[in-house]
Coordinates of C-alpha atoms in Angstrom, one line a residue:
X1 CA 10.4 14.6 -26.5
X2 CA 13.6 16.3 -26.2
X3 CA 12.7 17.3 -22.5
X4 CA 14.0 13.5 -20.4
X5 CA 11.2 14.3 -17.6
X6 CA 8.7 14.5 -19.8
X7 CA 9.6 10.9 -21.9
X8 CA 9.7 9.9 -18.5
X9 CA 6.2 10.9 -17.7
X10 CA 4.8 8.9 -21.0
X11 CA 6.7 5.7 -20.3
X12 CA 5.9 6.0 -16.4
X13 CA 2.3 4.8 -18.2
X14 CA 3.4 1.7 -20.0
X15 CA 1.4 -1.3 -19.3
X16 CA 2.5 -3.2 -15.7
X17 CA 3.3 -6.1 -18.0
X18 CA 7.0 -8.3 -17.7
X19 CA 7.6 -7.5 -21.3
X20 CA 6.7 -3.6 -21.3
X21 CA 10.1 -1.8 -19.8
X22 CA 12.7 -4.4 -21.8
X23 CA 11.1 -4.1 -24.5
X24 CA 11.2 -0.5 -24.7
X25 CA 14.6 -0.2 -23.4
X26 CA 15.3 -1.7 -27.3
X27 CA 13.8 0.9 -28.7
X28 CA 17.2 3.4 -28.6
X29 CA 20.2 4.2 -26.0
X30 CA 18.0 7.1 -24.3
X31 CA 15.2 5.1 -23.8
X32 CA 17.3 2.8 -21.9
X33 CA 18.9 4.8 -20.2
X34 CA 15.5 5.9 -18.4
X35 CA 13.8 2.8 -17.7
X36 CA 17.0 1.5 -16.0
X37 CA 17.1 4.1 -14.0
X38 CA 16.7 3.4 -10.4
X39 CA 14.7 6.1 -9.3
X40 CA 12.6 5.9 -12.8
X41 CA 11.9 2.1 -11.4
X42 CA 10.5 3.1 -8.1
X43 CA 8.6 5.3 -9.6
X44 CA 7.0 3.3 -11.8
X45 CA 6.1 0.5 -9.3
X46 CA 4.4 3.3 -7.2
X47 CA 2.5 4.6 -10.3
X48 CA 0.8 0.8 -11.0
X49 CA 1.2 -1.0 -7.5
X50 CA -2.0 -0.1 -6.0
X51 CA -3.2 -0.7 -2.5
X52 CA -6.0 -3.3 -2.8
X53 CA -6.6 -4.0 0.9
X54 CA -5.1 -4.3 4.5
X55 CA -4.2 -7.0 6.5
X56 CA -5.1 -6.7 9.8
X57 CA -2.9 -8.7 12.9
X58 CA -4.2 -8.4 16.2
X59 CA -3.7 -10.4 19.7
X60 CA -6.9 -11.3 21.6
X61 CA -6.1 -13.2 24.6
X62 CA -2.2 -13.3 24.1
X63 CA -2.7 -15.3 20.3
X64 CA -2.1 -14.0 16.9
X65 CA -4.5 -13.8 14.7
X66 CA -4.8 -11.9 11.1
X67 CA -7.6 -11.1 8.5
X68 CA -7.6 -9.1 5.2
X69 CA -10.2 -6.0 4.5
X70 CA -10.8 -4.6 0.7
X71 CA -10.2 -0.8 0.9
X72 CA -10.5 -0.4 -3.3
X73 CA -12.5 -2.1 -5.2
X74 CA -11.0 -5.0 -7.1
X75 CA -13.5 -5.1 -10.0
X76 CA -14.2 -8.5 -11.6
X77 CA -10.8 -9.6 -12.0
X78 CA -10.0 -10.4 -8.6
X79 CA -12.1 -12.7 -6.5
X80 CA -13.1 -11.8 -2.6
X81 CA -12.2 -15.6 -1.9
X82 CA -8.9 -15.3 -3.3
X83 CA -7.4 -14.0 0.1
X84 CA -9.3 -16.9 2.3
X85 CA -6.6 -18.8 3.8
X86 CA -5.2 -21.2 1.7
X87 CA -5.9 -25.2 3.0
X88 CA -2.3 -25.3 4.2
X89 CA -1.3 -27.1 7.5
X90 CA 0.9 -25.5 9.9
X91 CA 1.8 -29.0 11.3
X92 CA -0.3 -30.8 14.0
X93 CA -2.9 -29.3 15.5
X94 CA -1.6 -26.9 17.9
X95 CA 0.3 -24.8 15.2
X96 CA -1.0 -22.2 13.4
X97 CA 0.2 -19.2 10.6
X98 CA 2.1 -15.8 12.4
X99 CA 1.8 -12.7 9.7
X100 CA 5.8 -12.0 9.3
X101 CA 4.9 -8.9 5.9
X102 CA 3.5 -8.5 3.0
X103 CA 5.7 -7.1 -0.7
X104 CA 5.0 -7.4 -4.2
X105 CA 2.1 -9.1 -4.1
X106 CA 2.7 -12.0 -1.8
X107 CA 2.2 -12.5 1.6
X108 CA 5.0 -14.5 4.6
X109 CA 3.8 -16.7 6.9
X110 CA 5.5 -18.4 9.5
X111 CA 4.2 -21.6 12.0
X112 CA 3.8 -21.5 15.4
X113 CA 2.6 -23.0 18.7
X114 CA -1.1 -21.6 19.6
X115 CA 0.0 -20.9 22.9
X116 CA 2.5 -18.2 21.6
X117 CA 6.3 -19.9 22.7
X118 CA 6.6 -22.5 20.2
X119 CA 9.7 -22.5 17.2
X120 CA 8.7 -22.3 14.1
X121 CA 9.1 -25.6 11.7
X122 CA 7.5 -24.7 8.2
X123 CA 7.2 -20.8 6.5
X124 CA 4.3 -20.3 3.7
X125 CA 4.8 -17.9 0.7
X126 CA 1.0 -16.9 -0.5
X127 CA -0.1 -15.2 -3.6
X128 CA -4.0 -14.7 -3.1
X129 CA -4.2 -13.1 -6.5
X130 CA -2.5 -15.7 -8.3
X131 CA -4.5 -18.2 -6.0
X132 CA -0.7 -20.0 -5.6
X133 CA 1.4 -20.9 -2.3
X134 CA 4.5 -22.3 -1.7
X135 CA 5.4 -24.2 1.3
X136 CA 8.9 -23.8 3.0
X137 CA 10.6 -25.9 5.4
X138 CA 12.8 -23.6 8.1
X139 CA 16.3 -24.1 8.2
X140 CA 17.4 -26.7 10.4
X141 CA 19.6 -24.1 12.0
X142 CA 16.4 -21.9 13.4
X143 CA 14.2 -25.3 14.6
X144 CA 15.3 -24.3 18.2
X145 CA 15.0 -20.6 17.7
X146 CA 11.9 -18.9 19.6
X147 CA 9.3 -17.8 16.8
X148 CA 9.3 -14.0 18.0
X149 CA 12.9 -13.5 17.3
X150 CA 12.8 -14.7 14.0
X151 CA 11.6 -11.7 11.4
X152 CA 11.9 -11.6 7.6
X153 CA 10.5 -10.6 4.0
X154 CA 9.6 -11.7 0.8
X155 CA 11.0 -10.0 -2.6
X156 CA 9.9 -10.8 -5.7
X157 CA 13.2 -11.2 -8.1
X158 CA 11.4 -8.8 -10.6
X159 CA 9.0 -6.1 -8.8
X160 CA 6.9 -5.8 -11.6
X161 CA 6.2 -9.3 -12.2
X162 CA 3.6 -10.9 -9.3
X163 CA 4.2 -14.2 -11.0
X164 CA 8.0 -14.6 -11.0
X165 CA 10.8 -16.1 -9.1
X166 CA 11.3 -15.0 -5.2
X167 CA 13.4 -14.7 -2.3
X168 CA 12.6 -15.1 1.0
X169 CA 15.1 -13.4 3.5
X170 CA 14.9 -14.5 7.4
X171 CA 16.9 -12.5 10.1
X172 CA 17.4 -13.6 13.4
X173 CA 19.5 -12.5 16.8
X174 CA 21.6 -14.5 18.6
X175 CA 23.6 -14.0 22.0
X176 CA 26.1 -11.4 20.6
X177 CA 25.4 -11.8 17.0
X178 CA 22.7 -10.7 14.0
X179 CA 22.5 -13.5 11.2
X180 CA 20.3 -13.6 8.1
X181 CA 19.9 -15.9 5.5
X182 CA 18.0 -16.4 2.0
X183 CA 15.6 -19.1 -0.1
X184 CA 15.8 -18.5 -3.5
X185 CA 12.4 -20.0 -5.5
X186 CA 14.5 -20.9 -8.3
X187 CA 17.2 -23.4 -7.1
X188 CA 14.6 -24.4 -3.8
X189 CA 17.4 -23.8 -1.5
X190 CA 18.4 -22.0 1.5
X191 CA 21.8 -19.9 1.4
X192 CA 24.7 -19.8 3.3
X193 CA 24.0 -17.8 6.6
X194 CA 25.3 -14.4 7.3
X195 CA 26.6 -13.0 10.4
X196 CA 27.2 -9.3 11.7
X197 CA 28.7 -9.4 15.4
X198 CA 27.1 -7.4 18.0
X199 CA 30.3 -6.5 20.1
X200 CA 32.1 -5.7 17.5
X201 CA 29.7 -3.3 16.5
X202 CA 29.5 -1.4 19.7
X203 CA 26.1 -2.4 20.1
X204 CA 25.2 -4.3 23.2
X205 CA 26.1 -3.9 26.8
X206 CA 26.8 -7.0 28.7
X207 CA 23.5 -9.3 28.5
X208 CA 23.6 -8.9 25.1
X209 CA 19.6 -8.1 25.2
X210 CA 18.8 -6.7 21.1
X211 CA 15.9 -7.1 19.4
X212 CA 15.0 -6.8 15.7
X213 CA 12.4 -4.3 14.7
X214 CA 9.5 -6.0 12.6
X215 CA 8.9 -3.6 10.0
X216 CA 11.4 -3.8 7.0
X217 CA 12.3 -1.5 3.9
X218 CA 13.7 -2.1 0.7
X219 CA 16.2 0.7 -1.0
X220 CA 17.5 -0.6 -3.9
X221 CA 18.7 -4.0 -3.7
X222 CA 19.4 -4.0 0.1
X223 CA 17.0 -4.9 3.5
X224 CA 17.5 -2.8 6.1
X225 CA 15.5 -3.2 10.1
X226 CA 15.9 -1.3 13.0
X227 CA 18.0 -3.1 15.9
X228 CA 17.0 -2.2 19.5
X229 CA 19.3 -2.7 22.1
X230 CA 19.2 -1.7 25.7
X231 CA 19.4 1.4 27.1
X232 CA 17.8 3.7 24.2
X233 CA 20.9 2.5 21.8
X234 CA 19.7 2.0 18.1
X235 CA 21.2 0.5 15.1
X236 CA 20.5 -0.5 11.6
X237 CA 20.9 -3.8 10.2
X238 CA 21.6 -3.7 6.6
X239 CA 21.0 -7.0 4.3
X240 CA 22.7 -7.0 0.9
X241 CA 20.7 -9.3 -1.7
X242 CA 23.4 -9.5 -4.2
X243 CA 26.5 -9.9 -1.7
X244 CA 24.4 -11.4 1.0
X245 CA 26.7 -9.0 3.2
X246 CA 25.6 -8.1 6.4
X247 CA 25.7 -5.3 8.6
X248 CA 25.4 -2.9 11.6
X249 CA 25.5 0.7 11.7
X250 CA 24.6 3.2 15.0
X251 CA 22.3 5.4 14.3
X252 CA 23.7 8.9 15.8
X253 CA 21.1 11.5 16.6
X254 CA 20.6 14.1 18.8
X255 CA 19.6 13.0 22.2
X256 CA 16.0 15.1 22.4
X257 CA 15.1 13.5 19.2
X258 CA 14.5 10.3 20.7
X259 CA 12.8 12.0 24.0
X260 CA 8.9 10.9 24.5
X261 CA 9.2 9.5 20.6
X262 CA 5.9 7.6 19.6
X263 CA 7.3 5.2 16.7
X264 CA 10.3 4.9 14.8
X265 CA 10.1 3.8 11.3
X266 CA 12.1 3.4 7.9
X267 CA 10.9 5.0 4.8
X268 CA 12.2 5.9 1.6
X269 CA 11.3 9.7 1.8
X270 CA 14.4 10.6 0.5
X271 CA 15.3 12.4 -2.9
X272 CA 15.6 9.6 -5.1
X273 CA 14.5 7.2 -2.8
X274 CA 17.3 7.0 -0.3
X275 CA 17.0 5.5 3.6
X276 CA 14.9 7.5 5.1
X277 CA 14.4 7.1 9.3
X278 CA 11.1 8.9 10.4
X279 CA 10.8 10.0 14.2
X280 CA 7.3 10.3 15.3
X281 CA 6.3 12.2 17.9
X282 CA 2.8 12.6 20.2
X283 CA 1.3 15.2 17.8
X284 CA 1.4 13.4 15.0
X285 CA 4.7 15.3 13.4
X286 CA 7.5 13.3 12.0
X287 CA 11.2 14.0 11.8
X288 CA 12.6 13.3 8.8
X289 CA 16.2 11.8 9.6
X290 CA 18.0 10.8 6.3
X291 CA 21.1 8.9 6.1
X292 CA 24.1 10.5 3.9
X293 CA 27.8 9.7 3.4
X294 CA 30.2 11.8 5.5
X295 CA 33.7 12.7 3.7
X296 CA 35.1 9.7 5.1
X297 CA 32.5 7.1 3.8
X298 CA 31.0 7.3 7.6
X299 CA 27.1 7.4 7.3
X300 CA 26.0 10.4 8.8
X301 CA 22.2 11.2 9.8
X302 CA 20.9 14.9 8.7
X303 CA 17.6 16.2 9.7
X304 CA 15.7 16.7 6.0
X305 CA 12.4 18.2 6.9
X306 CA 9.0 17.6 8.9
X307 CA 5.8 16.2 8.4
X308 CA 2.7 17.6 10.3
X309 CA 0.0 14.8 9.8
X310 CA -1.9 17.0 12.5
X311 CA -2.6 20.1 10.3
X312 CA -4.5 16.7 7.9
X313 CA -7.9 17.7 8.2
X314 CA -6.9 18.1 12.3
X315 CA -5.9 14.0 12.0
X316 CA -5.2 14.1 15.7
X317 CA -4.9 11.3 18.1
X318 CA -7.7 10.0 20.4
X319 CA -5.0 11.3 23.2
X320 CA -1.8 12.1 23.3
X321 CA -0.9 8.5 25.0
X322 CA -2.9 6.7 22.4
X323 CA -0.9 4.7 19.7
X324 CA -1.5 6.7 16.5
X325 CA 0.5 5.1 14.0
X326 CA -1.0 1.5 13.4
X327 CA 1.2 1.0 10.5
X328 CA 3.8 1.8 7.8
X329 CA 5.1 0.5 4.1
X330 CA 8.4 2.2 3.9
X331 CA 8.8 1.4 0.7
X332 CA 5.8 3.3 -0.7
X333 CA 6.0 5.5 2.0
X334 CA 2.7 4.8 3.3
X335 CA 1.6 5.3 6.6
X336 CA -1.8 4.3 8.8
X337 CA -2.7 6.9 11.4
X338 CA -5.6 5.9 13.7
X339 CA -7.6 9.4 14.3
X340 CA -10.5 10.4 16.7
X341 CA -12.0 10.6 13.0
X342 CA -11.0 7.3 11.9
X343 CA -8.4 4.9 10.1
X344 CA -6.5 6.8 7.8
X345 CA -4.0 5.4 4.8
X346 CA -1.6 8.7 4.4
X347 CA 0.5 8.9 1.0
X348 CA 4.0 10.6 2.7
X349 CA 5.4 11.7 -0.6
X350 CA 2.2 13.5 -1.8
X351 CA 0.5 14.0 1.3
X352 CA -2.6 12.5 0.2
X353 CA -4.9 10.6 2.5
X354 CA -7.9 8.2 2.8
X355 CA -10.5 7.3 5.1
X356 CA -10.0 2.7 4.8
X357 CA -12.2 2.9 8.7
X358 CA -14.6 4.9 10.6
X359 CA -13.0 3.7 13.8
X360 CA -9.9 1.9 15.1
X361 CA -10.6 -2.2 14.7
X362 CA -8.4 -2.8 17.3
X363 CA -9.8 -3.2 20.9
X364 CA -6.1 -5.0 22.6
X365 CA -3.8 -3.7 20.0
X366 CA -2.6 -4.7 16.2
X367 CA -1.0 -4.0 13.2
X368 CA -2.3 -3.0 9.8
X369 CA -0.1 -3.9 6.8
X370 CA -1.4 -2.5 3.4
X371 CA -1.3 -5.2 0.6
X372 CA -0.5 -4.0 -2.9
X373 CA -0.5 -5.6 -6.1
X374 CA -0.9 -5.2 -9.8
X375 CA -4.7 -4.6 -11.0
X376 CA -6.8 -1.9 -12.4
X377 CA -8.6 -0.3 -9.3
X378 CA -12.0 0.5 -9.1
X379 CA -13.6 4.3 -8.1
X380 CA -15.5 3.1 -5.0
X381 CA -14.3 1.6 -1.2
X382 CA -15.6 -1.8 -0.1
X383 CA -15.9 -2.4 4.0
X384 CA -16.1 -6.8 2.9
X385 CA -13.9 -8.3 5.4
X386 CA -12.5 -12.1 5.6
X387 CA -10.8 -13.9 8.7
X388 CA -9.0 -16.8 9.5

């Protein structure tokens, strides 16, 4: 025991319970020490977080609509009919539930018009292995705000308790502006809003067109999303959950990297589970771009490796043009790679991979978004599907 890594190792396998790493950070100063450590933290919540399932999001004639697949199997303690659609009303009839992500066990949901232009008016936070959901109302601020550029996540205030308190972060563009702003489950109140101007920030032209990437990643105890603005320029938006501080940094690469790229995406690939910006490209390689202080406190992007997905067992595209990556949860650092062999769930950090389709189940495009949560996973792979 005199070896830290190897303490590590053993208390890496404590029980997922609340109580497991306080109590054993009372056992002595060392012990402490290691289960407070941030990357010891990640760690763990990789080692006991499995992926349970996938939900799927897909747009058949221009509307949203979303459905969940097993991909382990959940034993007896979780039931198929926990992830039906809870009996919660969007509003009236011609509003219905838009997938906004998926993180420590619960699900965000926002309302919309069926026809795909209307503002949403109520958010739902779902935990379909607790069988609980909460409703939300929006802030009065975003009632005239058009759904699609509205995006946001859903943190758990302990990520090794599915049960506990939460936050529920919502970020939004405006003319020349970024804002964001929080719900906190335990006073039942939205925050103050935050702001980050665009101008200031270098990154708009004159129409001010930006848009805010969908997929999210959490490093530490900061959001960040990718900020697209016209003419190739991109930026991140960084969300601080204790400061509630906001801001925009350019990203600064080499121009080729961004030439004929098929996906950009944020991981936590890093050592020690730093910001992490992955570059795809046709092939199926990735460009691993990671973010690290210059000597003046200037964040600087350096190129830290690549990953061939295409020397996988030859996990190549359909064709080059086709969309490969279908999905991505940056802060396990999976990916899903749709293959002329099938769906794929690709584990970036080890490089492990498995089969969750034997072909793509999208015929006009979608998104897969895996869902992982606390539970003792079973040995086989179910194909049981639900929709709504």
């Amino acid at each position: 025991m005199d070896v830290d890594d190897v303490l590590a190792e053993i208390l890496l396998r404590l029980p997922p319970l609340p109580s497991a790493l306080p109590q054993a950070s009372l056992v002595c100063t060392r012990w402490r020490r290691l289960v407070t450590d941030p990357d010891f933290l990640r760690r763990f919540r990789a080692h006991h977080w499995k992926p349970l399932g996938v939900f799927l999001t897909s747009f058949p004639s221009g509307r949203e609509d979303f459905s969940f697949s097993f991909i382990s199997d959940p034993g007896d303690s979780i039931r198929h009919e926990s992830f039906s659609m809870p009996p919660v009303r969007a509003g009236d009839d011609d509003y219905t539930w838009v997938f906004l992500g998926c993180r420590h066990g619960r699900v965000l949901l926002i309302s919309r018009t069926r026809h795909g232009y209307g503002h949403g008016r109520q958010m739902l936070v779902w935990n379909p292995v607790a069988g609980e959901h909460y409703l939300l109302h929006v802030p009065h601020f975003l009632l005239d705000r058009h759904w699609s550029s509205v995006q946001g996540a859903v943190i758990c205030a302990s990520s090794h308790n599915h049960k506990g308190p939460f936050k529920v972060v919502l970020v939004w563009n405006g003319s020349h502006s970024v804002h964001a702003c929080v719900y906190s489950s335990e006073t039942g109140e939205w925050g103050d809003v935050s702001t980050a101007v665009q101008r200031e920030s270098g990154l708009i032209a004159e129409s001010g067109f930006i848009v805010v990437g969908f997929w999210n990643v959490l490093v530490g105890n900061s959001l960040y999303w990718l900020l697209f603005g016209i003419g190739g320029q991109l930026h991140i938006l960084e969300f601080d959950l204790d400061s509630q501080d906001l801001a925009v940094t350019e990203v600064r690469l080499p121009p080729d990297v961004y030439a004929k790229h098929r996906g950009l995406y944020l991981t936590t690939l890093s050592n020690g589970g730093g910001l992490t910006l992955v570059v795809m490209s046709a092939n199926l390689r990735a460009q691993l771009w990671e973010r690290t202080p210059d000597f003046d406190g200037t964040a600087r992007w350096m190129l830290g490796g690549t990953i061939e997905l295409d020397k996988l067992l030859s996990l190549r595209p359909w064709f080059p043009e086709c969309r490969a990556i279908l999905g991505v949860q940056g802060d396990d650092n999976v990916m899903i790679v749709s293959t002329y062999r099938g769906v794929f769930m690709v584990h970036l950090e080890s490089m492990q991979f498995e089969k969750i389709f034997e072909a793509n189940p999208f015929s006009d495009g979608g998104t897969i978004h895996p869902f992982t949560t606390l539970y003792a996973p079973g040995k086989s792979l179910l194909r049981c599907s639900g929709a709504f």
